[in-house]
Coordinates of C-alpha atoms and ligand atoms in Angstrom, one line a residue:
Chain G
M3 CA 19.7 -15.7 -10.4
R4 CA 22.8 -14.7 -12.9
P5 CA 25.1 -11.6 -13.0
L6 CA 24.7 -9.6 -15.9
T7 CA 26.3 -6.2 -16.3
C8 CA 24.9 -3.0 -17.6
R9 CA 26.4 -2.5 -21.2
R10 CA 25.8 1.5 -20.2
C11 CA 27.3 1.6 -17.0
A12 CA 28.5 -1.3 -16.0
N13 CA 26.2 -1.7 -13.0
R14 CA 26.3 -5.2 -11.7
V15 CA 22.7 -6.4 -11.6
L16 CA 21.1 -10.5 -10.9
V17 CA 18.8 -11.2 -13.8
E18 CA 16.1 -14.4 -13.8
K19 CA 14.2 -15.5 -16.7
Y20 CA 10.9 -17.4 -15.9
S21 CA 9.8 -17.9 -19.4
P22 CA 10.7 -14.9 -22.5
I23 CA 8.5 -12.1 -20.6
H24 CA 8.9 -12.9 -17.7
T25 CA 11.9 -11.0 -16.0
S26 CA 13.4 -10.1 -12.3
V27 CA 16.1 -7.7 -11.7
Q28 CA 17.8 -8.5 -8.4
W29 CA 20.0 -3.9 -8.2
L30 CA 22.8 -5.0 -5.7
G31 CA 23.8 -1.5 -4.9
D32 CA 22.1 2.1 -4.4
A33 CA 20.3 2.1 -7.6
R34 CA 20.2 6.2 -7.8
T35 CA 23.5 6.2 -8.2
D36 CA 25.1 3.4 -9.5
C37 CA 22.9 3.5 -13.4
A38 CA 23.6 6.3 -15.2
E39 CA 20.2 6.7 -16.3
F40 CA 18.2 6.7 -13.5
A41 CA 21.4 9.5 -12.4
G42 CA 20.3 11.3 -15.1
L43 CA 16.6 10.8 -14.8
A44 CA 18.1 12.0 -10.4
E45 CA 19.4 15.2 -12.5
A46 CA 16.2 16.3 -13.4
G47 CA 14.2 15.5 -9.9
A48 CA 12.8 12.1 -10.5
D49 CA 13.0 9.4 -8.2
S50 CA 14.4 6.1 -9.8
A51 CA 11.5 4.2 -6.6
F52 CA 9.1 5.4 -9.2
V53 CA 10.5 4.7 -12.5
P54 CA 9.4 1.0 -13.6
T55 CA 12.4 0.2 -16.1
C56 CA 16.4 1.4 -16.9
G57 CA 16.0 1.1 -20.6
A58 CA 20.2 0.2 -20.7
L59 CA 20.1 -2.2 -18.7
R60 CA 16.5 -3.2 -20.3
A61 CA 18.4 -3.4 -23.5
S62 CA 21.7 -5.2 -21.4
I63 CA 19.4 -8.1 -20.1
D64 CA 17.1 -8.6 -23.5
E65 CA 21.2 -9.0 -25.8
A66 CA 22.0 -11.5 -22.7
V67 CA 19.0 -13.5 -23.1
R68 CA 19.3 -12.9 -26.7
A69 CA 23.3 -14.4 -26.6
G70 CA 21.4 -17.7 -24.4
L71 CA 23.3 -16.3 -21.8
V72 CA 20.0 -16.2 -19.3
P73 CA 18.7 -19.6 -19.4
E74 CA 15.0 -19.9 -18.1
S75 CA 14.5 -21.4 -14.8
R76 CA 11.9 -22.6 -12.5
F77 CA 10.4 -20.3 -9.0
G78 CA 13.0 -20.7 -6.6
E79 CA 12.6 -18.8 -2.7
P80 CA 15.3 -15.5 -3.0
A81 CA 18.4 -15.8 -1.7
P82 CA 20.2 -13.5 0.9
L83 CA 22.1 -11.2 -1.8
P84 CA 25.5 -11.7 -2.1
R85 CA 28.2 -9.6 0.3
Chain D
M20 CA 1.2 -44.7 -7.1
G21 CA 3.3 -45.0 -10.4
G22 CA 5.4 -42.2 -11.7
T23 CA 5.8 -39.7 -8.7
T24 CA 9.1 -39.0 -7.1
P25 CA 9.6 -38.7 -3.0
E26 CA 9.4 -35.1 -3.1
Q27 CA 6.3 -35.2 -5.1
D28 CA 4.8 -37.2 -2.4
E29 CA 5.4 -34.6 0.3
V30 CA 2.7 -33.2 1.8
R31 CA 3.9 -29.9 2.1
M32 CA 3.0 -28.1 5.7
I33 CA 2.1 -24.7 5.9
E34 CA 4.2 -21.8 8.6
T35 CA 1.4 -19.4 9.6
G36 CA 4.3 -18.1 11.5
S37 CA 2.6 -15.7 14.3
N38 CA 1.2 -11.8 14.2
P39 CA 3.9 -9.1 14.6
T40 CA 3.8 -7.6 18.2
R41 CA 5.1 -4.9 16.8
F42 CA 3.2 -2.0 14.7
A43 CA 4.9 -0.6 11.8
R44 CA 7.2 2.4 11.0
G45 CA 6.0 5.0 8.7
W46 CA 2.8 7.5 7.6
H47 CA -0.4 6.3 8.2
C48 CA -3.4 7.6 6.6
L49 CA -6.3 8.2 9.8
G50 CA -8.8 8.8 7.2
L51 CA -10.3 12.5 5.9
A52 CA -9.0 15.5 8.0
D53 CA -11.9 17.4 8.0
T54 CA -14.1 15.3 9.6
F55 CA -11.6 15.8 12.4
R56 CA -12.1 19.2 12.6
D57 CA -15.3 19.6 14.6
G58 CA -15.1 20.9 17.6
R59 CA -14.8 17.4 19.0
P60 CA -12.6 15.0 20.3
H61 CA -12.3 11.5 18.4
E62 CA -11.1 8.3 19.9
V63 CA -9.0 6.8 17.2
K64 CA -7.7 2.6 17.9
A65 CA -4.4 2.6 16.4
F66 CA -1.1 1.1 17.1
G67 CA -2.5 -1.2 19.8
Q68 CA -3.3 2.2 21.9
T69 CA -6.2 4.5 22.0
A70 CA -5.9 8.1 21.0
V71 CA -7.3 10.9 20.7
V72 CA -7.6 13.3 17.3
F73 CA -8.6 16.8 17.9
A74 CA -8.1 19.8 16.0
R75 CA -7.3 23.2 17.5
R76 CA -8.4 26.5 16.6
D77 CA -6.0 27.2 13.9
G78 CA -7.0 24.0 12.2
T79 CA -4.0 22.0 13.4
I80 CA -4.6 18.7 14.4
H81 CA -3.4 16.7 16.8
M82 CA -2.7 13.2 18.0
I83 CA -2.1 12.3 21.6
D84 CA -2.9 8.9 23.9
A85 CA -6.5 8.7 25.1
F86 CA -5.9 8.6 28.8
C87 CA -5.3 11.1 31.4
R88 CA -1.9 10.4 32.7
H89 CA -3.8 11.5 36.0
M90 CA -6.0 9.0 36.8
G91 CA -6.6 7.1 33.3
G92 CA -9.5 9.2 32.6
N93 CA -10.4 8.8 28.7
L94 CA -9.6 12.4 26.6
A95 CA -11.6 11.1 23.9
R96 CA -14.4 11.2 26.2
G97 CA -13.6 14.8 27.3
A98 CA -14.2 18.7 25.4
V99 CA -12.0 20.6 23.4
K100 CA -11.5 23.4 25.4
G101 CA -9.6 26.3 23.3
D102 CA -6.5 24.7 21.9
E103 CA -6.2 21.9 24.4
I104 CA -7.6 18.5 25.2
A105 CA -9.9 18.8 28.8
C106 CA -9.8 15.9 30.7
P107 CA -14.1 14.8 31.5
F108 CA -12.5 13.0 34.7
H109 CA -10.9 16.2 36.6
D110 CA -10.5 18.6 33.7
W111 CA -6.4 18.4 33.0
R112 CA -5.9 20.5 30.1
W113 CA -3.7 18.6 27.5
N114 CA -1.7 20.0 24.3
G115 CA -1.6 18.8 21.2
E116 CA 2.5 18.1 21.7
G117 CA 1.0 15.6 24.7
R118 CA 1.8 17.9 27.8
C119 CA -0.4 18.8 30.6
V120 CA -0.3 22.7 30.6
G121 CA -3.3 22.8 33.0
V122 CA -5.2 21.3 36.5
P123 CA -7.4 24.4 36.8
Y124 CA -8.3 23.1 40.5
A125 CA -4.2 22.7 41.1
R126 CA -1.4 25.8 42.1
R127 CA 1.3 23.7 40.1
V128 CA 1.0 20.7 37.5
P129 CA 3.4 17.9 38.2
L130 CA 6.4 16.9 37.3
R131 CA 6.7 14.5 34.4
A132 CA 2.8 15.1 32.9
R133 CA 4.1 14.6 29.1
T134 CA 1.8 11.9 27.7
T135 CA 2.7 10.6 24.2
A136 CA 1.7 12.2 20.8
W137 CA 2.0 11.2 17.5
I138 CA 3.8 13.6 14.6
T139 CA 0.9 14.3 12.8
M140 CA 0.5 15.9 8.6
E141 CA -1.7 16.7 6.1
R142 CA -1.2 16.2 2.9
N143 CA -4.6 16.3 0.0
G144 CA -6.8 16.2 2.7
L145 CA -5.7 13.5 4.2
L146 CA -4.6 12.7 8.2
F147 CA -1.5 11.2 8.1
A148 CA 0.1 10.4 12.2
W149 CA 3.4 8.8 12.7
N150 CA 4.2 6.0 13.7
D151 CA 7.7 4.6 15.4
P152 CA 8.3 2.9 18.0
Q153 CA 11.7 3.9 18.3
G154 CA 10.5 7.2 18.6
N155 CA 12.3 9.4 15.8
P156 CA 11.2 11.6 13.9
P157 CA 10.1 11.3 10.3
P158 CA 13.2 11.2 7.6
P159 CA 12.7 14.0 5.5
D160 CA 12.4 11.5 1.9
V161 CA 10.1 9.6 4.0
T162 CA 7.1 11.2 2.6
I163 CA 3.3 11.2 1.0
P164 CA 3.3 13.0 -2.2
E165 CA 1.2 16.0 -2.9
I166 CA -1.5 15.3 -5.6
E167 CA -1.0 18.4 -8.1
G168 CA -3.7 20.1 -8.5
Y169 CA -5.7 19.0 -4.8
G170 CA -8.1 21.4 -4.3
T171 CA -8.4 23.1 -7.0
D172 CA -11.1 22.6 -9.6
R173 CA -9.2 19.8 -11.1
W174 CA -10.2 16.6 -9.3
S175 CA -13.6 15.2 -8.2
E176 CA -14.0 15.4 -4.0
W177 CA -12.8 12.2 -2.1
S178 CA -15.1 9.8 -2.2
W179 CA -13.7 7.8 1.1
K180 CA -14.7 4.5 2.8
S181 CA -13.7 2.6 6.1
Y182 CA -14.1 -0.9 6.9
L183 CA -13.1 -2.5 10.4
V184 CA -11.4 -6.0 9.4
E185 CA -10.9 -7.6 12.1
G186 CA -8.8 -11.3 12.2
A187 CA -6.0 -10.5 10.0
H188 CA -2.7 -8.9 10.1
C189 CA -2.2 -6.0 7.5
R190 CA 0.0 -7.8 5.8
E191 CA -2.9 -9.6 4.4
I192 CA -3.5 -6.1 2.4
V193 CA -0.3 -5.3 1.2
D194 CA 0.4 -9.5 -0.4
N195 CA -1.9 -8.0 -2.8
V196 CA 0.0 -5.3 -4.3
V197 CA 2.1 -8.7 -5.9
D198 CA -0.8 -10.8 -6.7
M199 CA -1.8 -10.7 -10.2
A200 CA -3.6 -13.5 -10.2
H201 CA -6.1 -12.5 -7.7
F202 CA -7.0 -9.4 -9.7
F203 CA -9.1 -11.9 -11.9
Y204 CA -10.2 -14.1 -9.0
V205 CA -11.1 -11.1 -6.4
H206 CA -11.2 -7.8 -8.8
Y207 CA -12.9 -9.1 -11.4
Q208 CA -10.5 -8.1 -14.2
I209 CA -7.8 -9.3 -16.5
P210 CA -4.2 -8.3 -15.4
R211 CA -2.3 -7.8 -19.5
Y212 CA 0.6 -6.3 -18.4
F213 CA 1.9 -6.5 -14.1
K214 CA 5.4 -5.7 -12.7
N215 CA 6.6 -4.6 -9.6
V216 CA 9.6 -2.0 -8.5
F217 CA 10.7 -2.3 -4.9
E218 CA 13.1 0.2 -3.9
G219 CA 13.6 2.0 -0.3
H220 CA 10.7 2.6 1.2
V221 CA 8.7 2.5 -1.5
A222 CA 7.1 -0.5 -3.7
S223 CA 5.5 0.0 -6.9
Q224 CA 2.6 -1.8 -9.0
Y225 CA 2.3 -1.2 -12.6
M226 CA -1.1 -2.8 -14.5
R227 CA -2.9 -2.4 -17.5
S228 CA -5.8 -5.1 -17.0
T229 CA -9.7 -5.1 -19.0
G230 CA -12.9 -6.4 -17.6
R231 CA -14.4 -9.2 -17.6
D232 CA -17.2 -10.7 -20.4
D233 CA -18.8 -12.1 -17.8
I234 CA -18.8 -9.3 -14.8
K235 CA -18.9 -5.7 -15.0
T236 CA -18.0 -3.7 -12.0
G237 CA -17.8 -0.1 -11.2
V238 CA -14.5 0.1 -11.4
Q239 CA -14.2 0.0 -15.8
M240 CA -16.7 3.2 -14.6
D241 CA -19.0 2.2 -17.3
L242 CA -17.7 2.9 -19.5
P243 CA -17.8 0.2 -22.1
D244 CA -13.9 -2.0 -23.8
A245 CA -11.9 0.1 -20.8
V246 CA -8.8 -0.3 -20.3
T247 CA -7.7 0.6 -17.2
R248 CA -3.8 1.4 -16.5
S249 CA -2.4 1.8 -13.4
E250 CA 0.4 3.1 -11.3
A251 CA 0.7 2.8 -7.5
S252 CA 3.1 2.8 -4.8
Y253 CA 3.0 2.3 -1.6
Y254 CA 4.9 5.2 0.3
G255 CA 5.9 3.1 3.4
P256 CA 4.1 0.1 5.2
S257 CA 0.5 1.6 4.8
F258 CA 0.1 4.2 2.5
M259 CA -1.0 3.4 -1.2
L260 CA -1.5 6.2 -3.7
D261 CA -2.4 5.0 -7.5
T262 CA -2.6 6.9 -10.4
I263 CA -5.4 4.8 -12.5
W264 CA -6.2 5.9 -16.8
T265 CA -9.0 4.4 -17.5
E266 CA -9.5 4.9 -21.1
S267 CA -12.3 3.8 -23.4
D268 CA -13.5 5.0 -27.0
G269 CA -10.6 7.5 -27.1
D270 CA -11.5 9.2 -24.3
V271 CA -9.3 8.7 -21.2
V272 CA -10.0 9.2 -17.0
E273 CA -7.6 9.9 -14.5
A274 CA -8.3 9.1 -11.3
K275 CA -6.5 8.9 -7.5
L276 CA -7.4 6.4 -6.0
V277 CA -5.9 5.9 -2.4
N278 CA -5.9 2.4 -0.5
C279 CA -4.6 2.1 3.2
H280 CA -5.3 1.4 6.2
Y281 CA -3.7 1.4 10.0
P282 CA -3.2 -1.8 12.7
I283 CA -5.4 -1.2 15.8
T284 CA -3.8 -4.5 16.9
P285 CA -1.8 -7.1 15.4
D286 CA -4.9 -8.6 13.9
S287 CA -7.4 -5.8 13.1
F288 CA -7.2 -3.0 11.0
L289 CA -9.0 -0.3 9.7
L290 CA -9.3 -0.6 5.5
Q291 CA -9.6 3.0 4.1
Y292 CA -10.1 3.8 0.3
G293 CA -11.1 6.5 -1.2
I294 CA -11.0 8.4 -4.8
V295 CA -10.5 11.8 -7.0
V296 CA -12.0 11.6 -10.5
E297 CA -10.5 13.7 -12.7
K298 CA -12.7 17.0 -13.9
K299 CA -12.4 17.6 -17.8
P300 CA -13.2 20.5 -19.0
G301 CA -16.3 21.8 -19.2
M302 CA -17.6 18.5 -16.9
P303 CA -20.4 19.7 -14.5
D304 CA -18.9 18.9 -10.7
E305 CA -21.8 17.0 -10.4
Q306 CA -21.0 14.1 -13.7
A307 CA -17.1 14.2 -11.6
Q308 CA -18.9 13.2 -8.6
V309 CA -21.0 10.6 -10.4
M310 CA -18.1 8.7 -11.9
A311 CA -16.0 8.8 -8.5
Q312 CA -19.0 7.2 -6.5
T313 CA -19.4 4.7 -9.3
F314 CA -16.1 3.6 -8.8
I315 CA -15.6 3.6 -4.9
D316 CA -18.9 1.7 -5.0
G317 CA -17.4 -1.1 -7.4
L318 CA -14.5 -0.6 -5.7
E319 CA -16.3 -1.6 -2.1
V320 CA -17.7 -4.5 -3.9
Q321 CA -14.1 -5.6 -4.8
F322 CA -12.7 -4.5 -1.2
L323 CA -15.3 -6.7 0.5
Q324 CA -13.8 -9.6 -1.3
D325 CA -10.5 -9.1 -0.3
V326 CA -11.9 -8.9 3.2
E327 CA -13.7 -12.7 2.8
I328 CA -10.5 -14.1 1.9
W329 CA -8.7 -12.7 4.4
K330 CA -11.2 -13.1 7.2
H331 CA -11.4 -17.0 6.3
K332 CA -7.9 -17.8 5.7
S333 CA -4.1 -18.6 7.2
R334 CA -1.5 -16.6 7.5
I335 CA 1.1 -18.3 5.2
D336 CA 4.8 -17.7 5.7
N337 CA 6.1 -20.2 2.7
P338 CA 3.4 -19.2 0.0
L339 CA 4.0 -22.7 -2.6
L340 CA 4.2 -20.3 -6.1
T341 CA 4.2 -20.5 -9.7
E342 CA 5.8 -18.9 -11.8
E343 CA 2.9 -16.9 -13.2
D344 CA 2.7 -15.3 -9.1
G345 CA 4.2 -12.2 -8.5
P346 CA 7.3 -11.8 -6.0
V347 CA 5.3 -12.4 -2.5
Y348 CA 8.6 -13.1 -0.7
Q349 CA 10.3 -10.4 -1.8
L350 CA 7.7 -8.1 -1.1
R351 CA 8.0 -9.6 2.5
R352 CA 11.3 -8.7 2.8
W353 CA 11.0 -5.1 1.7
Y354 CA 7.2 -4.9 4.2
Q355 CA 10.2 -6.2 7.1
Q356 CA 11.8 -3.0 7.0
F357 CA 9.1 -1.3 8.9
Y358 CA 9.1 -4.2 11.8
V359 CA 13.0 -3.7 13.0
D360 CA 15.1 -0.7 14.4
V361 CA 16.2 1.5 11.7
E362 CA 19.2 -0.2 12.4
D363 CA 18.7 -3.6 11.3
V364 CA 17.6 -2.4 8.2
T365 CA 19.5 -4.8 5.8
P366 CA 20.1 -4.3 2.1
E367 CA 18.0 -7.1 1.6
M368 CA 14.7 -5.2 2.2
V369 CA 15.8 -2.1 0.6
R370 CA 17.8 -2.7 -2.3
R371 CA 15.7 -2.1 -5.8
F372 CA 14.2 -5.2 -7.0
E373 CA 11.6 -5.6 -10.4
F374 CA 9.5 -8.3 -11.4
E375 CA 7.6 -8.3 -14.5
V376 CA 5.2 -11.6 -14.4
D377 CA 4.6 -12.6 -17.7
C378 CA 1.0 -12.4 -17.8
D379 CA 0.5 -14.5 -21.7
H380 CA -0.9 -17.7 -19.8
A381 CA -3.5 -16.3 -17.5
I382 CA -4.8 -14.1 -20.3
A383 CA -5.4 -17.1 -22.7
T384 CA -7.1 -18.9 -19.7
W385 CA -8.3 -16.4 -18.2
E386 CA -10.3 -14.8 -21.7
A387 CA -12.1 -18.1 -22.4
E388 CA -12.9 -18.9 -18.9
S389 CA -15.2 -15.0 -19.1
R390 CA -16.0 -15.7 -22.5
E391 CA -18.3 -18.4 -22.0
A392 CA -19.3 -17.9 -18.6
A393 CA -20.6 -15.4 -20.3
A394 CA -22.3 -17.3 -23.6
R395 CA -23.5 -19.1 -20.6
A396 CA -25.7 -16.2 -19.1
A397 CA -26.9 -15.1 -22.7
N398 CA -28.3 -18.7 -23.3
A399 CA -29.6 -18.9 -20.0
P400 CA -33.7 -19.2 -19.3
A401 CA -34.9 -16.2 -18.2
Ligands
FES9 S1 -8.0 11.5 35.2 FE1 -7.7 12.8 33.7 S2 -8.1 14.8 34.9 FE2 -8.1 13.0 36.3
FE2_10 FE1 -7.0 -7.4 -3.6

């Protein structure tokens, strides 16, 4: 998985693409507080666990993919999170 | 043999692992609450124990260990007397908190006359028990949500079923939440969009699917060309609440589906599922109930096919996956949090993880397969 920083809030995640449609995202910190979009939702009473996607992060990923920064990979078993 | 690498020639061995002997921490649904309010004690085998579930006069439902600490009588064979459960052997009286509050023939209740009691909760007409091997109460943020408008005219009554599954650990059913491809083979649906999100104690599945050309099920509610949108979440290890929108011909029917279980032993569990269907304004009650029944009957067929798989499959700790399979490893990492002490929950288990499956190749394959099967069936001599 490749490290990626959200362009809106500097939240850092790991991203993987098996294909243009597939995406996996491993968050490294607490999504409720590390992500500006989710923090905004939390103020409105929404819990990020029930929000399918952060739009700003998604846009950042799509941009990185277009820029060729996230080459497609094959299935691999998950590695432990970096400490 | 030409052309294969040593790696390709190596036989892949299944690592079966073994079923945990511990039972998951979390809220477990025991069934429709009203079924326990008939004034009688109910024996429930769960979490490796035998419990008695009974209602007090105020209607609150309690769950304590069934075996009387006096001489081991089974309280579930006794009687509810007032607000207590009375043992059939020597009439010791146990309250809903698990304390012996009276021995009618004795002058005193002995010290330490206390038994295991589970914390119970009622939500949406369902009864829940909190299981925690460490004996802690549920944290406030770990709960079961209310279904908006439950108990009002907005929803039908629960259509509810349960099924005893023996010879499998309940991890098998939880695995389903990420298993995109089995929805076609086992549940006769074609997933069009499939995404999982795990965060904290919640594991969600977002799916859009259509029926197959060749095999129809009640899950499409007999609506032509129905598209099903589903947002399902596990609230902890065993209780999934799924909002389903069935769209057909510009109409949308909303339903709430429960898919839950509680473990009985390390290799048996009670599978339960139920549904309430939205009553449209002007829709007669019977029509909503018929839709719910059609759906649940279709669901029963599907679940029994899951059960057939679970009963005969191997436990497998090292599944061999393609890029079109869902995140089984990450799901199990999430699931593991319920089988360790709270102090031992690691970031891997609870950090948010998202996985969107690319269904395109599968859709093309499955559309062709079901179209051809439908054509064959249409041409077959009657
Ligand atoms: S064993 Fe229960 S009262 Fe004696
Ligand atoms: Fe299934």
